[in-house]
């Protein structure tokens, strides 16, 4: 298993991406390509399960990048069939470095009516309570993943088909989930009632594809058809086409707004909007809300680039690549010694001194989490001869942990939970620090009136502390939500 990048702990990370295909020859090859496009959502491990009538269910799970594992003909030949699903994973904060291969999805279960495999993006907020209940009633878990609860709940259902058993199981589940699953003949996609995590449907040749993002449909030449709706289950087969069900009733959508800010690739489409255009518009909002006299606007690559372009265009301050990213750093560079660790972000980023020297620089980044990387980047910019350093952040202050499928530090480690904006400015040692407001972020995402405080259009709990689904397991451990405070 590749070690975590030693300088990559100051960003929030999605924990996984899912992809599935039905009705095409060598479906596993399509899934491998889709997972490659979703690699940004999970870089620790990946897995594929396929089904072929002649060989039955076959699976492969590997640590590391998709390109290093699922491009080998010798492996892909073991995954035949016209139906396959896959998963890429980024472990939760508590399990980094301790992941076992049994934790790598998709998970598989054999039921009386046949086998089923399942891949899950999100987080089950009552998983610990469910796990205790299931173990008390005789279930034997094979992994430490919350997603395995779904398989066990399906096994305990008395419904006669696997899709019906899945409905039963997911009605017991709290939190956020986008699920891609498969039986011997069907590809299944489900989103939780609030639609917190993304899931889209595509048409590929004579078959169909389900994906966490549209960019993965592009790589296999699939046509984007539509998003799976919040609370919707689709069951897809070559015989019956697409069947749609609503097993959870109706609730207002609370899609994760951080997908727009950071998680999704900029070439994906979310809610009918280009992710790139939303991020560029965040920069426009920032320039309007927090203007500054400066000579140069620079992104912190790569996630700050669209917002920096928007900030530059709106402010009239020239845009420049003042920081250059080493694209070949990777997560498996070297086992870091203390001396290497002290180099910090210099192994990943380098300052374009000729551009920076003597300038008042606006640095645009997507977020400030712990603040450690921001401080190092500021020092590099000053060392290169900048006269002033101003930070503009393309998201509101991240003050609350996420419990819906995002790897977030404990609340006390989030800088914004402990300091005011002015205190953060002094802590980072910059000339000014401004975050886009929550209303500004909503406007950039297409909500002209800003945030509806009575019924927010997105899940923004990491900024507001407003959790649309109570994190039951964490509350049982003593975590206090903003409402409780």
Tab-separated table of C-alpha atoms in Angstrom:
chain	number	residue	atom	x	y	z
A	1	UNK	CA	0.000	0.000	0.000
A	2	UNK	CA	1.473	3.421	-0.889
A	3	UNK	CA	2.112	5.633	2.136
A	4	UNK	CA	0.043	8.759	2.542
A	5	UNK	CA	1.695	11.823	1.128
A	6	UNK	CA	3.558	13.422	4.070
A	7	UNK	CA	2.504	16.929	3.044
A	8	UNK	CA	-1.066	16.179	2.028
A	9	UNK	CA	-2.804	16.340	5.404
A	10	UNK	CA	-3.907	19.971	5.195
A	11	UNK	CA	-6.713	19.393	2.698
A	12	UNK	CA	-10.107	17.789	3.015
A	13	UNK	CA	-10.407	14.570	1.049
A	14	UNK	CA	-13.306	12.737	-0.479
A	15	UNK	CA	-13.278	9.154	0.731
A	16	UNK	CA	-14.312	7.349	-2.436
A	17	UNK	CA	-15.736	7.218	-5.939
A	18	UNK	CA	-18.003	4.602	-7.550
A	19	UNK	CA	-18.538	3.436	-11.109
A	20	UNK	CA	-20.542	0.698	-12.810
A	21	UNK	CA	-21.334	-0.537	-16.329
A	22	UNK	CA	-23.878	-2.984	-17.762
A	23	UNK	CA	-24.498	-4.216	-21.299
A	24	UNK	CA	-21.034	-3.844	-22.854
A	25	UNK	CA	-18.378	-6.446	-23.596
A	26	UNK	CA	-15.399	-6.428	-21.209
A	27	UNK	CA	-17.271	-4.188	-18.784
A	28	UNK	CA	-14.417	-4.328	-16.247
A	29	UNK	CA	-12.161	-2.456	-18.692
A	30	UNK	CA	-14.719	0.346	-18.891
A	31	UNK	CA	-14.907	0.388	-15.087
A	32	UNK	CA	-11.104	0.619	-14.808
A	33	UNK	CA	-11.131	3.652	-17.105
A	34	UNK	CA	-13.951	5.221	-15.112
A	35	UNK	CA	-12.101	4.672	-11.836
A	36	UNK	CA	-8.983	6.233	-13.359
A	37	UNK	CA	-11.016	9.380	-14.049
A	38	UNK	CA	-12.303	9.282	-10.446
A	39	UNK	CA	-8.854	8.761	-8.908
A	40	UNK	CA	-8.980	12.215	-7.297
A	41	UNK	CA	-11.818	10.929	-5.083
A	42	UNK	CA	-9.755	8.083	-3.641
A	43	UNK	CA	-6.071	7.300	-4.057
A	44	UNK	CA	-5.386	4.628	-1.467
A	45	UNK	CA	-7.002	1.532	-2.983
A	46	UNK	CA	-9.423	0.320	-5.613
A	47	UNK	CA	-11.496	-2.707	-6.500
A	48	UNK	CA	-13.590	-4.164	-9.309
A	49	UNK	CA	-16.213	-6.934	-9.299
A	50	UNK	CA	-17.538	-8.403	-12.560
A	51	UNK	CA	-20.022	-11.089	-13.520
A	52	UNK	CA	-19.994	-13.495	-16.444
A	53	UNK	CA	-22.419	-16.437	-16.755
A	54	UNK	CA	-19.568	-18.829	-17.529
A	55	UNK	CA	-17.332	-17.898	-14.587
A	56	UNK	CA	-19.698	-16.270	-12.087
A	57	UNK	CA	-18.639	-13.324	-9.931
A	58	UNK	CA	-14.957	-12.382	-10.058
A	59	UNK	CA	-13.201	-9.676	-8.066
A	60	UNK	CA	-9.881	-7.901	-7.733
A	61	UNK	CA	-8.853	-5.497	-4.979
A	62	UNK	CA	-5.552	-3.681	-4.889
A	63	UNK	CA	-3.779	-0.960	-2.942
A	64	UNK	CA	-2.486	1.999	-4.922
A	65	UNK	CA	-3.431	3.775	-8.117
A	66	UNK	CA	-5.774	2.389	-10.741
A	67	UNK	CA	-3.107	2.921	-13.418
A	68	UNK	CA	-0.658	0.714	-11.534
A	69	UNK	CA	-3.052	-2.200	-11.089
A	70	UNK	CA	-6.046	-2.284	-13.385
A	71	UNK	CA	-4.220	-1.670	-16.647
A	72	UNK	CA	-2.517	-5.059	-16.613
A	73	UNK	CA	-3.981	-7.496	-19.130
A	74	UNK	CA	-3.202	-10.465	-16.885
A	75	UNK	CA	-5.469	-9.019	-14.176
A	76	UNK	CA	-8.231	-7.657	-16.391
A	77	UNK	CA	-8.598	-11.021	-18.161
A	78	UNK	CA	-9.735	-12.458	-14.820
A	79	UNK	CA	-12.698	-10.026	-14.762
A	80	UNK	CA	-14.853	-11.053	-17.765
A	81	UNK	CA	-18.461	-10.176	-18.439
A	82	UNK	CA	-20.846	-7.445	-19.523
A	83	UNK	CA	-21.552	-6.250	-15.979
A	84	UNK	CA	-19.058	-4.772	-13.516
A	85	UNK	CA	-18.772	-2.200	-10.734
A	86	UNK	CA	-15.780	-0.554	-9.099
A	87	UNK	CA	-14.653	1.655	-6.241
A	88	UNK	CA	-11.702	3.890	-5.364
A	89	UNK	CA	-11.017	4.631	-1.729
A	90	UNK	CA	-9.407	7.221	0.495
A	91	UNK	CA	-9.435	6.011	4.084
A	92	UNK	CA	-10.963	7.911	6.977
A	93	UNK	CA	-8.762	9.874	9.369
A	94	UNK	CA	-8.864	7.136	12.014
A	95	UNK	CA	-7.719	4.343	9.740
A	96	UNK	CA	-4.878	5.883	7.729
A	97	UNK	CA	-2.063	3.416	7.357
A	98	UNK	CA	-4.112	0.614	8.960
A	99	UNK	CA	-6.266	-0.370	5.998
A	100	UNK	CA	-6.523	-4.092	5.292
A	101	UNK	CA	-7.374	-5.509	1.885
A	102	UNK	CA	-10.664	-6.737	3.357
A	103	UNK	CA	-11.699	-3.070	3.764
A	104	UNK	CA	-11.361	-2.396	0.042
A	105	UNK	CA	-14.663	-2.297	-1.841
A	106	UNK	CA	-16.780	-3.442	-3.634
A	107	UNK	CA	-18.174	-5.799	-0.979
A	108	UNK	CA	-19.837	-9.047	-2.009
A	109	UNK	CA	-22.600	-11.130	-0.432
A	110	UNK	CA	-24.172	-14.438	-1.419
A	111	UNK	CA	-27.926	-14.550	-0.821
A	112	UNK	CA	-30.540	-17.252	-1.378
A	113	UNK	CA	-31.523	-15.649	-4.695
A	114	UNK	CA	-27.928	-15.134	-5.850
A	115	UNK	CA	-24.900	-12.969	-5.220
A	116	UNK	CA	-24.641	-9.190	-5.098
A	117	UNK	CA	-21.746	-6.732	-4.931
A	118	UNK	CA	-21.925	-3.198	-3.583
A	119	UNK	CA	-19.774	-0.044	-3.670
A	120	UNK	CA	-20.609	2.924	-1.452
A	121	UNK	CA	-19.632	6.591	-1.511
A	122	UNK	CA	-20.545	8.495	1.641
A	123	UNK	CA	-20.738	7.737	5.324
A	124	UNK	CA	-23.312	5.994	7.495
A	125	UNK	CA	-23.757	8.127	10.604
A	126	UNK	CA	-25.460	5.368	12.632
A	127	UNK	CA	-23.070	2.613	11.496
A	128	UNK	CA	-21.718	1.841	14.963
A	129	UNK	CA	-25.189	1.363	16.414
A	130	UNK	CA	-26.179	-0.820	13.445
A	131	UNK	CA	-22.982	-2.831	13.722
A	132	UNK	CA	-23.545	-3.562	17.415
A	133	UNK	CA	-27.123	-4.627	16.711
A	134	UNK	CA	-26.101	-6.868	13.812
A	135	UNK	CA	-23.284	-8.523	15.742
A	136	UNK	CA	-25.613	-9.125	18.688
A	137	UNK	CA	-27.938	-10.932	16.284
A	138	UNK	CA	-25.224	-13.156	14.849
A	139	UNK	CA	-23.691	-11.219	11.950
A	140	UNK	CA	-19.978	-11.769	11.403
A	141	UNK	CA	-18.204	-8.749	9.919
A	142	UNK	CA	-15.186	-9.134	7.645
A	143	UNK	CA	-14.106	-5.481	7.504
A	144	UNK	CA	-13.994	-2.292	9.549
A	145	UNK	CA	-15.984	-0.372	6.911
A	146	UNK	CA	-19.375	1.148	7.699
A	147	UNK	CA	-20.480	0.107	4.198
A	148	UNK	CA	-20.511	-3.567	5.161
A	149	UNK	CA	-23.543	-2.874	7.342
A	150	UNK	CA	-25.612	-2.600	4.158
A	151	UNK	CA	-24.713	-6.153	3.071
A	152	UNK	CA	-25.648	-7.560	6.507
A	153	UNK	CA	-28.917	-5.635	6.598
A	154	UNK	CA	-29.737	-7.047	3.167
A	155	UNK	CA	-29.013	-10.561	4.432
A	156	UNK	CA	-31.521	-10.116	7.269
A	157	UNK	CA	-34.294	-8.842	4.997
A	158	UNK	CA	-37.175	-11.180	4.114
A	159	UNK	CA	-37.781	-9.568	0.711
A	160	UNK	CA	-37.602	-11.885	-2.287
A	161	UNK	CA	-35.389	-9.866	-4.646
A	162	UNK	CA	-32.044	-8.195	-4.132
A	163	UNK	CA	-33.275	-4.690	-5.091
A	164	UNK	CA	-36.094	-5.034	-2.540
A	165	UNK	CA	-33.649	-6.212	0.104
A	166	UNK	CA	-31.454	-3.226	-0.672
A	167	UNK	CA	-34.424	-0.899	-0.176
A	168	UNK	CA	-35.079	-2.546	3.188
A	169	UNK	CA	-31.447	-2.156	4.218
A	170	UNK	CA	-31.058	1.458	3.149
A	171	UNK	CA	-34.221	2.506	4.997
A	172	UNK	CA	-32.333	1.600	8.202
A	173	UNK	CA	-29.297	3.640	7.231
A	174	UNK	CA	-28.722	7.250	8.286
A	175	UNK	CA	-26.233	9.652	6.735
A	176	UNK	CA	-25.083	10.034	3.147
A	177	UNK	CA	-24.803	7.379	0.492
A	178	UNK	CA	-24.497	6.990	-3.222
A	179	UNK	CA	-24.454	3.264	-3.907
A	180	UNK	CA	-23.604	1.367	-7.087
A	181	UNK	CA	-24.436	-2.333	-6.830
A	182	UNK	CA	-24.853	-5.358	-9.096
A	183	UNK	CA	-26.535	-8.730	-9.218
A	184	UNK	CA	-26.033	-11.366	-11.918
A	185	UNK	CA	-28.226	-9.412	-14.329
A	186	UNK	CA	-28.780	-5.921	-12.934
A	187	UNK	CA	-26.851	-2.725	-12.266
A	188	UNK	CA	-28.337	-0.735	-9.369
A	189	UNK	CA	-27.798	2.885	-8.338
A	190	UNK	CA	-29.186	4.605	-5.227
A	191	UNK	CA	-28.828	8.044	-3.640
A	192	UNK	CA	-29.800	8.938	-0.095
A	193	UNK	CA	-32.985	10.993	0.413
A	194	UNK	CA	-31.057	14.282	0.653
A	195	UNK	CA	-28.745	13.519	-2.291
A	196	UNK	CA	-25.653	14.580	-0.330
A	197	UNK	CA	-23.200	12.660	-2.530
A	198	UNK	CA	-23.329	12.703	-6.354
A	199	UNK	CA	-24.350	9.926	-8.772
A	200	UNK	CA	-24.989	10.233	-12.514
A	201	UNK	CA	-26.325	8.051	-15.312
A	202	UNK	CA	-24.755	7.671	-18.745
A	203	UNK	CA	-25.400	5.800	-21.964
A	204	UNK	CA	-22.464	3.869	-23.459
A	205	UNK	CA	-22.963	1.991	-26.755
A	206	UNK	CA	-25.841	-0.434	-26.092
A	207	UNK	CA	-25.301	-0.322	-22.332
A	208	UNK	CA	-25.497	1.989	-19.344
A	209	UNK	CA	-23.073	3.466	-16.836
A	210	UNK	CA	-23.367	4.876	-13.314
A	211	UNK	CA	-20.679	7.184	-11.974
A	212	UNK	CA	-19.846	9.555	-9.150
A	213	UNK	CA	-19.031	12.254	-11.727
A	214	UNK	CA	-19.627	13.074	-15.368
A	215	UNK	CA	-15.877	13.296	-16.110
A	216	UNK	CA	-15.700	9.495	-15.770
A	217	UNK	CA	-18.456	9.116	-18.366
A	218	UNK	CA	-16.384	11.216	-20.748
A	219	UNK	CA	-13.358	8.934	-20.552
A	220	UNK	CA	-15.360	5.920	-21.810
A	221	UNK	CA	-17.208	7.917	-24.463
A	222	UNK	CA	-20.541	7.686	-22.640
A	223	UNK	CA	-23.310	10.219	-23.098
A	224	UNK	CA	-24.421	11.942	-19.913
A	225	UNK	CA	-28.154	11.268	-19.512
A	226	UNK	CA	-29.086	12.727	-16.127
A	227	UNK	CA	-28.332	12.754	-12.418
A	228	UNK	CA	-29.857	10.086	-10.232
A	229	UNK	CA	-32.327	12.071	-8.148
A	230	UNK	CA	-32.074	12.345	-4.344
A	231	UNK	CA	-33.888	9.372	-2.828
A	232	UNK	CA	-34.061	7.528	-6.159
A	233	UNK	CA	-33.136	3.922	-6.921
A	234	UNK	CA	-32.549	2.856	-10.529
A	235	UNK	CA	-32.413	-0.812	-11.517
A	236	UNK	CA	-30.870	-1.302	-14.957
A	237	UNK	CA	-30.818	-4.473	-17.048
A	238	UNK	CA	-30.383	-5.288	-20.709
A	239	UNK	CA	-33.839	-6.910	-20.688
A	240	UNK	CA	-35.911	-4.206	-18.974
A	241	UNK	CA	-33.847	-1.056	-19.446
A	242	UNK	CA	-34.092	1.447	-16.575
A	243	UNK	CA	-36.636	1.060	-13.794
A	244	UNK	CA	-36.921	3.894	-11.283
A	245	UNK	CA	-38.168	3.661	-7.681
A	246	UNK	CA	-38.593	6.068	-4.748
A	247	UNK	CA	-38.088	3.937	-1.633
A	248	UNK	CA	-37.487	6.805	0.820
A	249	UNK	CA	-40.208	9.329	0.105
A	250	UNK	CA	-39.437	12.949	-0.750
A	251	UNK	CA	-37.152	15.422	1.033
A	252	UNK	CA	-35.539	18.720	-0.058
A	253	UNK	CA	-32.128	18.142	-1.656
A	254	UNK	CA	-29.038	18.960	0.428
A	255	UNK	CA	-26.229	18.230	-2.014
A	256	UNK	CA	-22.703	18.725	-0.628
A	257	UNK	CA	-21.614	22.237	-1.616
A	258	UNK	CA	-17.953	21.321	-1.115
A	259	UNK	CA	-18.252	19.172	-4.233
A	260	UNK	CA	-18.487	22.501	-6.085
A	261	UNK	CA	-15.594	24.014	-4.119
A	262	UNK	CA	-13.021	21.224	-4.241
A	263	UNK	CA	-13.943	17.539	-4.481
A	264	UNK	CA	-15.277	17.193	-8.008
A	265	UNK	CA	-13.075	17.596	-11.050
A	266	UNK	CA	-13.461	20.986	-12.750
A	267	UNK	CA	-14.485	19.289	-16.013
A	268	UNK	CA	-17.504	17.637	-14.365
A	269	UNK	CA	-21.099	18.882	-14.406
A	270	UNK	CA	-23.036	19.173	-11.127
A	271	UNK	CA	-26.693	20.127	-11.005
A	272	UNK	CA	-26.532	21.242	-14.613
A	273	UNK	CA	-23.602	23.586	-13.886
A	274	UNK	CA	-19.965	23.363	-14.903
A	275	UNK	CA	-17.812	22.853	-11.810
A	276	UNK	CA	-15.133	24.997	-13.434
A	277	UNK	CA	-17.570	27.853	-14.018
A	278	UNK	CA	-18.827	27.690	-10.417
A	279	UNK	CA	-15.258	27.887	-9.101
A	280	UNK	CA	-14.428	30.763	-11.439
A	281	UNK	CA	-17.556	32.543	-10.189
A	282	UNK	CA	-16.456	32.024	-6.577
A	283	UNK	CA	-13.375	34.064	-7.475
A	284	UNK	CA	-15.615	36.769	-8.911
A	285	UNK	CA	-17.620	36.870	-5.676
A	286	UNK	CA	-14.397	37.033	-3.647
A	287	UNK	CA	-13.139	39.996	-5.643
A	288	UNK	CA	-16.422	41.812	-5.040
A	289	UNK	CA	-16.609	40.981	-1.333
A	290	UNK	CA	-12.924	41.365	-0.430
A	291	UNK	CA	-11.074	43.714	-2.835
A	292	UNK	CA	-7.389	44.425	-2.284
A	293	UNK	CA	-4.693	46.634	-3.830
A	294	UNK	CA	-2.172	44.243	-5.351
A	295	UNK	CA	0.006	43.613	-8.387
A	296	UNK	CA	-0.546	39.925	-9.065
A	297	UNK	CA	-3.178	37.210	-8.509
A	298	UNK	CA	-1.711	33.709	-8.107
A	299	UNK	CA	-3.525	30.414	-7.562
A	300	UNK	CA	-2.347	27.818	-5.099
A	301	UNK	CA	-2.294	24.961	-7.626
A	302	UNK	CA	-4.218	23.213	-8.758
A	303	UNK	CA	-7.483	23.611	-6.887
A	304	UNK	CA	-7.240	27.399	-6.546
A	305	UNK	CA	-6.786	28.043	-10.267
A	306	UNK	CA	-10.376	28.648	-11.479
A	307	UNK	CA	-11.160	30.960	-8.545
A	308	UNK	CA	-7.921	32.883	-9.120
A	309	UNK	CA	-8.892	33.379	-12.780
A	310	UNK	CA	-12.284	34.734	-11.684
A	311	UNK	CA	-10.717	36.997	-9.048
A	312	UNK	CA	-8.252	38.403	-11.579
A	313	UNK	CA	-10.915	39.052	-14.210
A	314	UNK	CA	-13.264	40.800	-11.790
A	315	UNK	CA	-10.567	42.827	-9.987
A	316	UNK	CA	-8.485	43.741	-13.019
A	317	UNK	CA	-5.323	42.572	-11.254
A	318	UNK	CA	-3.107	40.533	-13.612
A	319	UNK	CA	-3.134	36.751	-13.253
A	320	UNK	CA	0.111	34.812	-13.084
A	321	UNK	CA	1.419	31.340	-12.256
A	322	UNK	CA	3.469	32.435	-9.283
A	323	UNK	CA	3.571	28.915	-7.860
A	324	UNK	CA	4.458	25.901	-9.981
A	325	UNK	CA	3.370	22.403	-9.000
A	326	UNK	CA	5.663	19.411	-9.429
A	327	UNK	CA	3.279	17.126	-11.330
A	328	UNK	CA	5.459	14.071	-10.713
A	329	UNK	CA	5.564	14.194	-6.925
A	330	UNK	CA	2.977	11.446	-6.407
A	331	UNK	CA	2.244	9.710	-3.121
A	332	UNK	CA	5.061	7.165	-3.354
A	333	UNK	CA	8.014	9.516	-3.845
A	334	UNK	CA	10.236	8.508	-0.918
A	335	UNK	CA	9.912	7.368	2.657
A	336	UNK	CA	10.360	10.788	4.261
A	337	UNK	CA	13.205	11.398	6.677
A	338	UNK	CA	12.984	14.244	9.157
A	339	UNK	CA	15.179	16.343	6.866
A	340	UNK	CA	12.832	15.716	3.941
A	341	UNK	CA	9.795	16.485	6.091
A	342	UNK	CA	11.345	19.840	6.982
A	343	UNK	CA	11.359	20.722	3.296
A	344	UNK	CA	7.593	20.784	3.606
A	345	UNK	CA	5.605	21.804	0.566
A	346	UNK	CA	8.786	22.689	-1.366
A	347	UNK	CA	8.843	19.121	-2.662
A	348	UNK	CA	5.437	19.663	-4.227
A	349	UNK	CA	5.350	23.394	-4.999
A	350	UNK	CA	7.967	25.873	-6.142
A	351	UNK	CA	7.770	29.661	-6.406
A	352	UNK	CA	8.286	31.403	-9.745
A	353	UNK	CA	10.734	33.959	-8.322
A	354	UNK	CA	11.034	36.069	-11.462
A	355	UNK	CA	7.284	36.711	-11.356
A	356	UNK	CA	6.904	37.190	-7.585
A	357	UNK	CA	9.848	39.425	-6.638
A	358	UNK	CA	8.821	42.943	-5.613
A	359	UNK	CA	5.090	42.271	-6.062
A	360	UNK	CA	2.060	42.578	-3.813
A	361	UNK	CA	0.630	39.096	-4.274
A	362	UNK	CA	-2.906	37.774	-3.836
A	363	UNK	CA	-2.837	34.010	-3.235
A	364	UNK	CA	-6.134	32.269	-4.003
A	365	UNK	CA	-6.710	28.847	-2.427
A	366	UNK	CA	-9.776	26.642	-2.073
A	367	UNK	CA	-9.747	26.313	1.729
A	368	UNK	CA	-7.838	26.632	4.974
A	369	UNK	CA	-8.112	23.532	7.149
A	370	UNK	CA	-5.270	23.272	9.681
A	371	UNK	CA	-3.347	26.226	8.285
A	372	UNK	CA	0.024	24.461	8.208
A	373	UNK	CA	0.371	24.457	4.429
A	374	UNK	CA	-0.850	28.048	4.117
A	375	UNK	CA	1.896	29.232	6.458
A	376	UNK	CA	4.590	27.394	4.500
A	377	UNK	CA	3.366	28.776	1.179
A	378	UNK	CA	3.359	32.300	2.630
A	379	UNK	CA	6.972	31.845	3.757
A	380	UNK	CA	7.982	30.636	0.291
A	381	UNK	CA	6.349	33.668	-1.339
A	382	UNK	CA	8.101	36.085	1.036
A	383	UNK	CA	11.430	34.271	0.563
A	384	UNK	CA	11.010	34.856	-3.176
A	385	UNK	CA	10.903	38.617	-2.569
A	386	UNK	CA	7.189	39.445	-2.453
A	387	UNK	CA	6.380	42.811	-0.856
A	388	UNK	CA	2.993	41.717	0.512
A	389	UNK	CA	1.011	38.480	0.741
A	390	UNK	CA	-2.794	38.488	0.774
A	391	UNK	CA	-4.824	35.288	1.055
A	392	UNK	CA	-8.265	34.989	-0.560
A	393	UNK	CA	-10.039	31.707	0.182
A	394	UNK	CA	-12.654	30.272	-2.183
A	395	UNK	CA	-14.790	28.805	0.601
A	396	UNK	CA	-16.076	30.028	3.964
A	397	UNK	CA	-14.073	29.108	7.091
A	398	UNK	CA	-14.133	25.332	7.667
A	399	UNK	CA	-15.134	25.210	11.332
A	400	UNK	CA	-17.040	21.919	11.653
A	401	UNK	CA	-16.173	18.306	10.790
A	402	UNK	CA	-18.033	16.427	8.067
A	403	UNK	CA	-19.734	13.120	8.886
A	404	UNK	CA	-21.068	12.400	5.394
A	405	UNK	CA	-18.106	10.873	3.597
A	406	UNK	CA	-15.327	13.455	3.847
A	407	UNK	CA	-12.064	12.932	5.690
A	408	UNK	CA	-12.097	15.807	8.190
A	409	UNK	CA	-9.870	16.448	11.218
A	410	UNK	CA	-11.411	16.622	14.668
A	411	UNK	CA	-13.071	19.970	15.290
A	412	UNK	CA	-10.337	21.239	17.609
A	413	UNK	CA	-7.796	20.780	14.784
A	414	UNK	CA	-9.768	22.957	12.372
A	415	UNK	CA	-8.191	26.409	12.524
A	416	UNK	CA	-11.485	28.228	11.959
A	417	UNK	CA	-13.091	26.496	14.944
A	418	UNK	CA	-10.505	27.989	17.286
A	419	UNK	CA	-9.831	31.445	15.802
A	420	UNK	CA	-11.608	34.438	14.314
A	421	UNK	CA	-10.696	35.560	10.793
A	422	UNK	CA	-8.403	38.258	12.181
A	423	UNK	CA	-6.727	35.755	14.500
A	424	UNK	CA	-6.186	33.400	11.586
A	425	UNK	CA	-4.639	36.256	9.607
A	426	UNK	CA	-2.165	36.914	12.422
A	427	UNK	CA	-1.505	33.194	12.885
A	428	UNK	CA	-0.672	32.776	9.204
A	429	UNK	CA	1.369	35.970	9.203
A	430	UNK	CA	-0.162	37.489	6.066
A	431	UNK	CA	-1.099	41.064	5.257
A	432	UNK	CA	-4.759	40.187	4.834
A	433	UNK	CA	-6.991	37.107	4.873
A	434	UNK	CA	-10.559	36.952	3.577
A	435	UNK	CA	-12.932	34.072	2.924
A	436	UNK	CA	-15.861	34.105	0.533
A	437	UNK	CA	-19.077	34.424	2.510
A	438	UNK	CA	-21.598	31.604	2.641
A	439	UNK	CA	-24.025	33.767	0.665
A	440	UNK	CA	-21.305	34.498	-1.884
A	441	UNK	CA	-20.610	30.794	-2.260
A	442	UNK	CA	-24.299	30.084	-2.821
A	443	UNK	CA	-24.518	32.849	-5.415
A	444	UNK	CA	-21.534	31.375	-7.235
A	445	UNK	CA	-23.282	27.982	-7.222
A	446	UNK	CA	-26.301	29.493	-8.953
A	447	UNK	CA	-28.487	30.577	-6.030
A	448	UNK	CA	-28.994	34.252	-6.878
A	449	UNK	CA	-30.582	35.033	-3.525
A	450	UNK	CA	-27.790	33.445	-1.524
A	451	UNK	CA	-28.400	30.915	1.233
A	452	UNK	CA	-31.929	30.239	2.446
A	453	UNK	CA	-31.314	30.057	6.198
A	454	UNK	CA	-34.673	28.376	6.887
A	455	UNK	CA	-34.150	25.662	4.267
A	456	UNK	CA	-30.574	25.649	2.908
A	457	UNK	CA	-30.290	24.450	-0.659
A	458	UNK	CA	-27.035	22.554	0.021
A	459	UNK	CA	-25.355	20.663	2.812
A	460	UNK	CA	-22.883	23.215	4.177
A	461	UNK	CA	-22.362	21.695	7.630
A	462	UNK	CA	-18.560	22.040	7.459
A	463	UNK	CA	-19.057	25.819	7.289
A	464	UNK	CA	-22.291	26.411	9.187
A	465	UNK	CA	-22.523	23.537	11.682
A	466	UNK	CA	-26.030	22.882	10.341
A	467	UNK	CA	-26.134	19.083	9.993
A	468	UNK	CA	-29.068	17.921	7.842
A	469	UNK	CA	-28.797	14.411	9.319
A	470	UNK	CA	-27.901	14.088	12.991
A	471	UNK	CA	-24.531	12.283	13.345
A	472	UNK	CA	-25.978	9.704	15.762
A	473	UNK	CA	-22.791	7.749	16.483
A	474	UNK	CA	-20.763	10.897	17.184
A	475	UNK	CA	-23.486	12.433	19.359
A	476	UNK	CA	-23.497	9.202	21.392
A	477	UNK	CA	-19.758	9.759	21.947
A	478	UNK	CA	-20.352	13.295	23.216
A	479	UNK	CA	-20.009	15.395	20.063
A	480	UNK	CA	-22.088	18.559	20.304
A	481	UNK	CA	-23.677	20.000	17.187
A	482	UNK	CA	-24.126	23.740	16.811
A	483	UNK	CA	-27.807	23.352	17.695
A	484	UNK	CA	-26.824	21.629	20.951
A	485	UNK	CA	-24.396	24.412	21.836
